[in-house]
XYZ file of C-alpha atoms in Angstrom:
353
model
C -88.189 -10.211 -200.119
C -86.935 -13.477 -200.920
C -83.097 -12.858 -202.928
C -81.958 -15.272 -205.234
C -78.426 -16.006 -206.446
C -77.238 -16.501 -209.521
C -73.896 -18.439 -209.650
C -71.414 -18.596 -212.509
C -70.090 -21.860 -212.756
C -67.279 -22.468 -215.231
C -66.455 -26.257 -214.441
C -69.589 -28.210 -214.626
C -67.461 -30.944 -215.287
C -67.160 -31.396 -211.629
C -70.881 -32.220 -211.422
C -70.263 -35.404 -213.798
C -66.953 -36.175 -213.363
C -66.697 -36.730 -210.405
C -64.588 -32.806 -196.946
C -62.591 -31.079 -194.689
C -65.179 -29.279 -193.954
C -68.736 -28.016 -194.854
C -69.520 -24.043 -195.047
C -73.010 -22.542 -195.683
C -72.567 -19.094 -197.026
C -75.356 -16.124 -196.325
C -76.047 -15.517 -200.028
C -79.099 -13.851 -198.765
C -77.618 -10.909 -197.285
C -77.214 -7.688 -198.863
C -75.147 -7.664 -202.190
C -71.491 -8.253 -201.775
C -69.313 -9.876 -203.990
C -69.261 -14.037 -203.102
C -65.885 -15.974 -204.353
C -66.597 -18.618 -206.170
C -63.427 -21.387 -205.813
C -62.775 -24.243 -208.235
C -59.976 -26.919 -208.199
C -59.240 -30.132 -208.660
C -55.376 -31.211 -207.783
C -54.025 -34.086 -210.050
C -50.779 -34.907 -208.674
C -49.893 -36.310 -212.059
C -49.845 -33.280 -213.928
C -46.689 -30.561 -214.232
C -49.690 -28.000 -213.897
C -52.632 -27.180 -211.689
C -55.124 -25.064 -211.899
C -57.360 -23.048 -209.497
C -60.453 -20.725 -210.736
C -61.741 -18.070 -208.975
C -64.771 -15.681 -209.721
C -67.237 -13.755 -208.575
C -70.926 -14.512 -207.584
C -73.931 -12.247 -208.510
C -77.046 -11.436 -206.225
C -80.127 -9.664 -207.352
C -83.690 -9.339 -206.162
C -86.757 -10.259 -207.732
C -87.425 -6.532 -208.669
C -84.005 -6.185 -210.054
C -82.944 -9.562 -211.459
C -79.523 -10.108 -212.670
C -79.347 -11.908 -216.348
C -76.712 -14.402 -215.623
C -75.918 -15.464 -218.899
C -75.082 -11.841 -220.051
C -72.931 -11.721 -216.985
C -71.140 -14.451 -217.952
C -70.379 -13.353 -221.400
C -68.454 -10.039 -219.611
C -65.093 -11.189 -218.318
C -65.023 -7.758 -215.813
C -68.087 -9.039 -214.111
C -66.462 -12.629 -213.531
C -62.992 -11.896 -212.399
C -61.389 -10.110 -209.445
C -59.280 -7.202 -210.686
C -55.398 -8.251 -210.817
C -54.363 -10.653 -209.143
C -55.282 -12.198 -205.675
C -52.931 -13.370 -203.367
C -53.333 -17.153 -203.718
C -51.288 -20.065 -201.873
C -51.063 -23.694 -200.459
C -49.676 -24.674 -197.444
C -48.129 -27.996 -196.871
C -48.926 -30.698 -194.325
C -47.818 -34.221 -193.545
C -48.328 -37.062 -191.045
C -47.066 -40.379 -190.705
C -49.543 -43.050 -192.246
C -49.806 -44.922 -189.115
C -52.345 -41.618 -188.001
C -50.472 -39.246 -186.212
C -51.655 -35.392 -186.439
C -50.809 -33.371 -189.664
C -47.849 -30.972 -189.192
C -46.756 -27.969 -191.664
C -44.148 -29.425 -193.709
C -43.056 -25.071 -194.126
C -43.665 -25.398 -197.982
C -45.928 -22.863 -199.696
C -46.700 -22.934 -203.003
C -47.760 -19.599 -204.257
C -50.344 -19.591 -207.721
C -49.463 -16.983 -210.305
C -52.102 -15.578 -212.826
C -52.469 -17.165 -216.756
C -54.738 -16.637 -219.224
C -56.065 -19.693 -221.316
C -56.663 -18.970 -224.778
C -58.319 -21.957 -226.018
C -61.681 -21.968 -224.429
C -64.094 -22.963 -227.244
C -67.317 -20.966 -227.512
C -70.060 -21.413 -224.694
C -71.981 -19.963 -221.813
C -68.711 -18.210 -220.831
C -66.771 -15.507 -222.444
C -64.268 -16.963 -224.661
C -61.712 -18.100 -225.947
C -59.355 -16.178 -223.064
C -59.850 -17.534 -219.672
C -58.162 -16.241 -216.560
C -57.217 -18.827 -214.162
C -54.735 -19.424 -211.017
C -51.925 -22.142 -211.683
C -48.615 -23.710 -210.303
C -46.334 -26.193 -211.873
C -44.897 -26.838 -208.503
C -45.189 -30.556 -207.798
C -47.929 -31.991 -204.888
C -47.649 -35.156 -203.160
C -50.360 -37.731 -201.938
C -48.133 -39.960 -200.188
C -44.307 -40.596 -199.485
C -41.658 -42.894 -198.716
C -39.134 -41.731 -196.500
C -36.784 -44.080 -194.617
C -38.740 -46.344 -192.877
C -41.575 -44.216 -192.550
C -44.274 -43.150 -195.197
C -46.245 -40.011 -194.944
C -49.546 -38.758 -196.493
C -50.081 -35.189 -197.417
C -52.802 -32.509 -197.214
C -52.673 -28.729 -198.631
C -54.540 -25.547 -197.406
C -55.566 -23.040 -199.767
C -55.516 -19.658 -198.501
C -56.834 -16.352 -200.806
C -56.595 -13.190 -199.274
C -59.069 -10.532 -200.533
C -58.535 -7.448 -199.354
C -59.109 -8.055 -195.378
C -60.900 -11.085 -196.126
C -59.401 -14.730 -196.444
C -61.054 -17.543 -198.482
C -60.051 -21.231 -197.592
C -60.155 -24.674 -197.672
C -57.956 -27.836 -197.489
C -58.089 -31.317 -199.083
C -55.955 -34.235 -199.135
C -54.684 -35.669 -202.621
C -55.799 -38.490 -204.195
C -53.033 -40.743 -205.998
C -50.201 -42.740 -204.563
C -47.702 -45.480 -205.780
C -50.166 -47.970 -205.241
C -52.900 -46.805 -207.549
C -52.466 -49.375 -210.608
C -54.858 -51.309 -212.788
C -53.664 -55.322 -212.017
C -56.348 -56.528 -215.073
C -54.588 -58.628 -217.279
C -56.579 -59.513 -219.805
C -60.512 -59.105 -220.978
C -63.147 -61.457 -222.428
C -65.970 -60.943 -224.617
C -68.800 -63.290 -226.395
C -71.434 -62.130 -228.394
C -74.892 -62.902 -226.674
C -73.320 -64.619 -223.366
C -74.766 -63.275 -220.098
C -71.629 -64.191 -218.071
C -69.351 -61.872 -216.784
C -65.503 -61.415 -215.445
C -63.970 -58.675 -213.410
C -62.107 -55.620 -213.821
C -59.364 -55.426 -210.705
C -57.315 -52.491 -209.482
C -55.409 -51.609 -206.134
C -57.007 -48.335 -204.461
C -55.582 -44.918 -204.773
C -54.627 -42.889 -201.574
C -57.487 -40.797 -199.938
C -59.769 -41.943 -203.094
C -63.664 -42.107 -202.046
C -64.995 -42.244 -205.697
C -63.972 -44.354 -208.531
C -65.307 -44.005 -212.256
C -64.459 -47.238 -214.370
C -64.479 -47.546 -218.128
C -63.544 -49.300 -221.076
C -62.017 -48.644 -225.034
C -61.600 -50.887 -227.972
C -59.899 -48.881 -230.699
C -59.756 -50.249 -234.056
C -58.657 -49.265 -237.802
C -61.227 -48.834 -240.642
C -60.367 -49.160 -244.705
C -62.637 -49.064 -247.289
C -61.754 -49.111 -250.930
C -60.067 -46.040 -252.476
C -60.152 -44.576 -249.056
C -57.990 -43.327 -246.179
C -57.742 -45.396 -243.282
C -59.930 -44.036 -240.612
C -59.393 -44.404 -236.745
C -62.284 -45.540 -234.901
C -62.974 -46.674 -231.300
C -66.199 -47.875 -229.054
C -65.799 -47.034 -225.356
C -67.960 -47.226 -222.369
C -68.702 -46.480 -218.811
C -69.426 -48.833 -216.367
C -70.371 -46.590 -213.631
C -69.231 -44.308 -210.525
C -68.833 -45.932 -207.453
C -67.935 -44.883 -203.757
C -65.233 -47.116 -202.720
C -68.078 -48.708 -200.291
C -69.822 -49.802 -203.307
C -66.725 -52.267 -204.739
C -66.194 -55.299 -203.486
C -62.961 -55.333 -201.411
C -59.883 -57.655 -200.754
C -58.033 -56.378 -198.100
C -54.343 -57.245 -197.872
C -51.499 -55.797 -195.208
C -50.621 -52.593 -196.816
C -53.103 -52.264 -199.388
C -56.844 -52.574 -200.835
C -57.741 -54.399 -203.850
C -61.455 -53.640 -205.953
C -62.746 -55.229 -208.418
C -65.999 -54.573 -210.670
C -67.960 -57.288 -213.124
C -68.594 -56.340 -216.470
C -70.947 -58.399 -219.040
C -69.309 -60.296 -221.874
C -71.426 -59.297 -224.634
C -71.276 -55.616 -224.456
C -68.359 -55.208 -226.702
C -70.020 -56.801 -229.332
C -73.270 -55.201 -228.657
C -71.621 -51.687 -229.072
C -69.749 -53.101 -232.072
C -73.102 -54.274 -233.731
C -74.385 -50.712 -233.078
C -71.593 -48.856 -234.515
C -70.809 -51.048 -237.626
C -74.507 -51.944 -238.397
C -74.464 -52.717 -242.180
C -71.503 -51.357 -243.075
C -69.881 -54.444 -244.257
C -69.151 -54.420 -247.846
C -65.659 -54.589 -248.785
C -64.089 -53.192 -245.795
C -61.386 -54.235 -243.851
C -61.089 -53.593 -239.594
C -57.985 -53.825 -237.565
C -57.890 -55.031 -233.939
C -56.394 -52.086 -232.157
C -55.150 -51.401 -228.208
C -58.002 -52.426 -225.605
C -57.953 -49.943 -222.589
C -58.903 -49.890 -219.272
C -59.480 -46.454 -217.474
C -60.050 -45.694 -213.965
C -60.694 -42.209 -212.415
C -60.311 -41.557 -208.790
C -61.628 -38.575 -207.041
C -61.324 -37.072 -203.260
C -63.778 -36.778 -200.476
C -65.009 -33.449 -200.992
C -65.667 -34.477 -204.468
C -67.743 -37.152 -203.618
C -69.533 -35.152 -201.225
C -69.996 -32.267 -203.717
C -71.790 -34.469 -206.624
C -73.947 -35.897 -203.976
C -75.002 -33.075 -202.245
C -75.342 -30.767 -204.968
C -77.775 -32.228 -207.676
C -76.765 -31.943 -211.613
C -77.657 -28.885 -213.615
C -77.831 -28.613 -217.478
C -77.481 -24.592 -216.591
C -74.544 -22.603 -214.862
C -77.028 -20.561 -213.264
C -78.094 -22.436 -209.805
C -79.454 -21.259 -206.816
C -77.844 -21.624 -203.229
C -75.806 -24.834 -202.984
C -76.504 -26.977 -199.800
C -72.502 -28.176 -199.974
C -69.049 -26.461 -200.236
C -66.071 -26.643 -198.565
C -64.717 -23.363 -199.048
C -64.997 -21.198 -196.065
C -65.860 -17.686 -197.010
C -66.837 -18.818 -200.556
C -68.741 -20.968 -202.534
C -67.086 -24.255 -204.715
C -65.220 -26.903 -204.158
C -61.611 -27.937 -203.719
C -60.950 -31.716 -204.011
C -58.275 -33.964 -205.885
C -58.373 -36.805 -208.973
C -56.220 -38.710 -210.768
C -56.498 -40.535 -213.880
C -54.800 -43.956 -214.922
C -55.043 -46.217 -218.138
C -53.851 -49.634 -218.560
C -53.488 -51.243 -221.986
C -54.372 -55.004 -221.427
C -54.904 -58.332 -223.612
C -58.111 -59.218 -225.594
C -58.221 -62.947 -225.057
C -57.761 -65.457 -227.786
C -61.210 -66.466 -227.866
C -62.382 -62.620 -228.338
C -60.079 -61.862 -230.929
C -60.826 -65.420 -232.965
C -64.923 -64.280 -232.553
C -64.337 -60.977 -233.908
C -62.382 -62.287 -236.939
C -64.595 -64.640 -238.029
C -67.703 -62.592 -236.983
C -69.409 -62.565 -240.454
C -69.207 -59.658 -242.605
C -67.294 -57.545 -239.949
C -63.906 -57.686 -242.115
C -61.801 -57.704 -238.810
C -58.332 -58.663 -239.166
C -55.216 -58.388 -236.500
C -52.330 -56.007 -236.683
C -49.508 -58.585 -237.523
C -47.147 -55.876 -237.699
C -47.298 -54.891 -233.671
């Protein structure tokens, strides 16, 4: 009899956001609870979280309604607190093997009380967390080190494990200074940035902020934002320097004006709009996250069949790393002039900035 698995996926954002090992789990064996682990470690955050829940299996004759089970906390969570730890390893950037530093990060449990209504029980969510610092790379004297972390979860007589290098480092930065936009132009310019340590995946986006004021109404903060796409680092043009790599990605000059035209429409009567900040945002993800997204097709449902990829030994899910950076850049003088002169839009500069 063919058995099916109903996996409760709390962090579906992993499949749309953005391998140390690839492990197949026999989910068609006799019933047992199957650990499901999700963690995206961010070296810039004060607190990092790991979600550890259970998978549920059933047969064609005794199926499980995953939608109903997902609303029951006791059916998702392991009782009490599991022993969950990160072990730290490092090696010289020149390529020597990793060695343990002796540092152990023990995770505690916390209940998050702010989950919005959805497919899973709410508003409370049980997660494992730590406020200890993680490293992507580090300079020590004349040597530079890179780090990786091994996660171990002890559940009775079983140990579930995974490991990942962390994305980040001091070198990850946006180098673009200004951006240029022209209506109806097919010309292009480039976004440039230096690579993040251990990053395989980059998602680049732009954001234009402005304020809008109608007569006798409060001022409203508005923005238009758009994604330039998600790319493996091999898909980006790269300039290599002695100790770093700089990537660049083209963007179309007409994009900003096209988005504003759609957003503003015919709302041009007695309205004042103040030009605000323009931001470039880049999210970088690790190799395990890239593999997870590539192998596991995104789904709009939290009830999924067996995944073809997991780097959780003895369970299911993914442990990886990500980091987000943002930089405020200047709009070119030509772009500002064109915005102000654009008939009916009412754009002005904020001279108080």
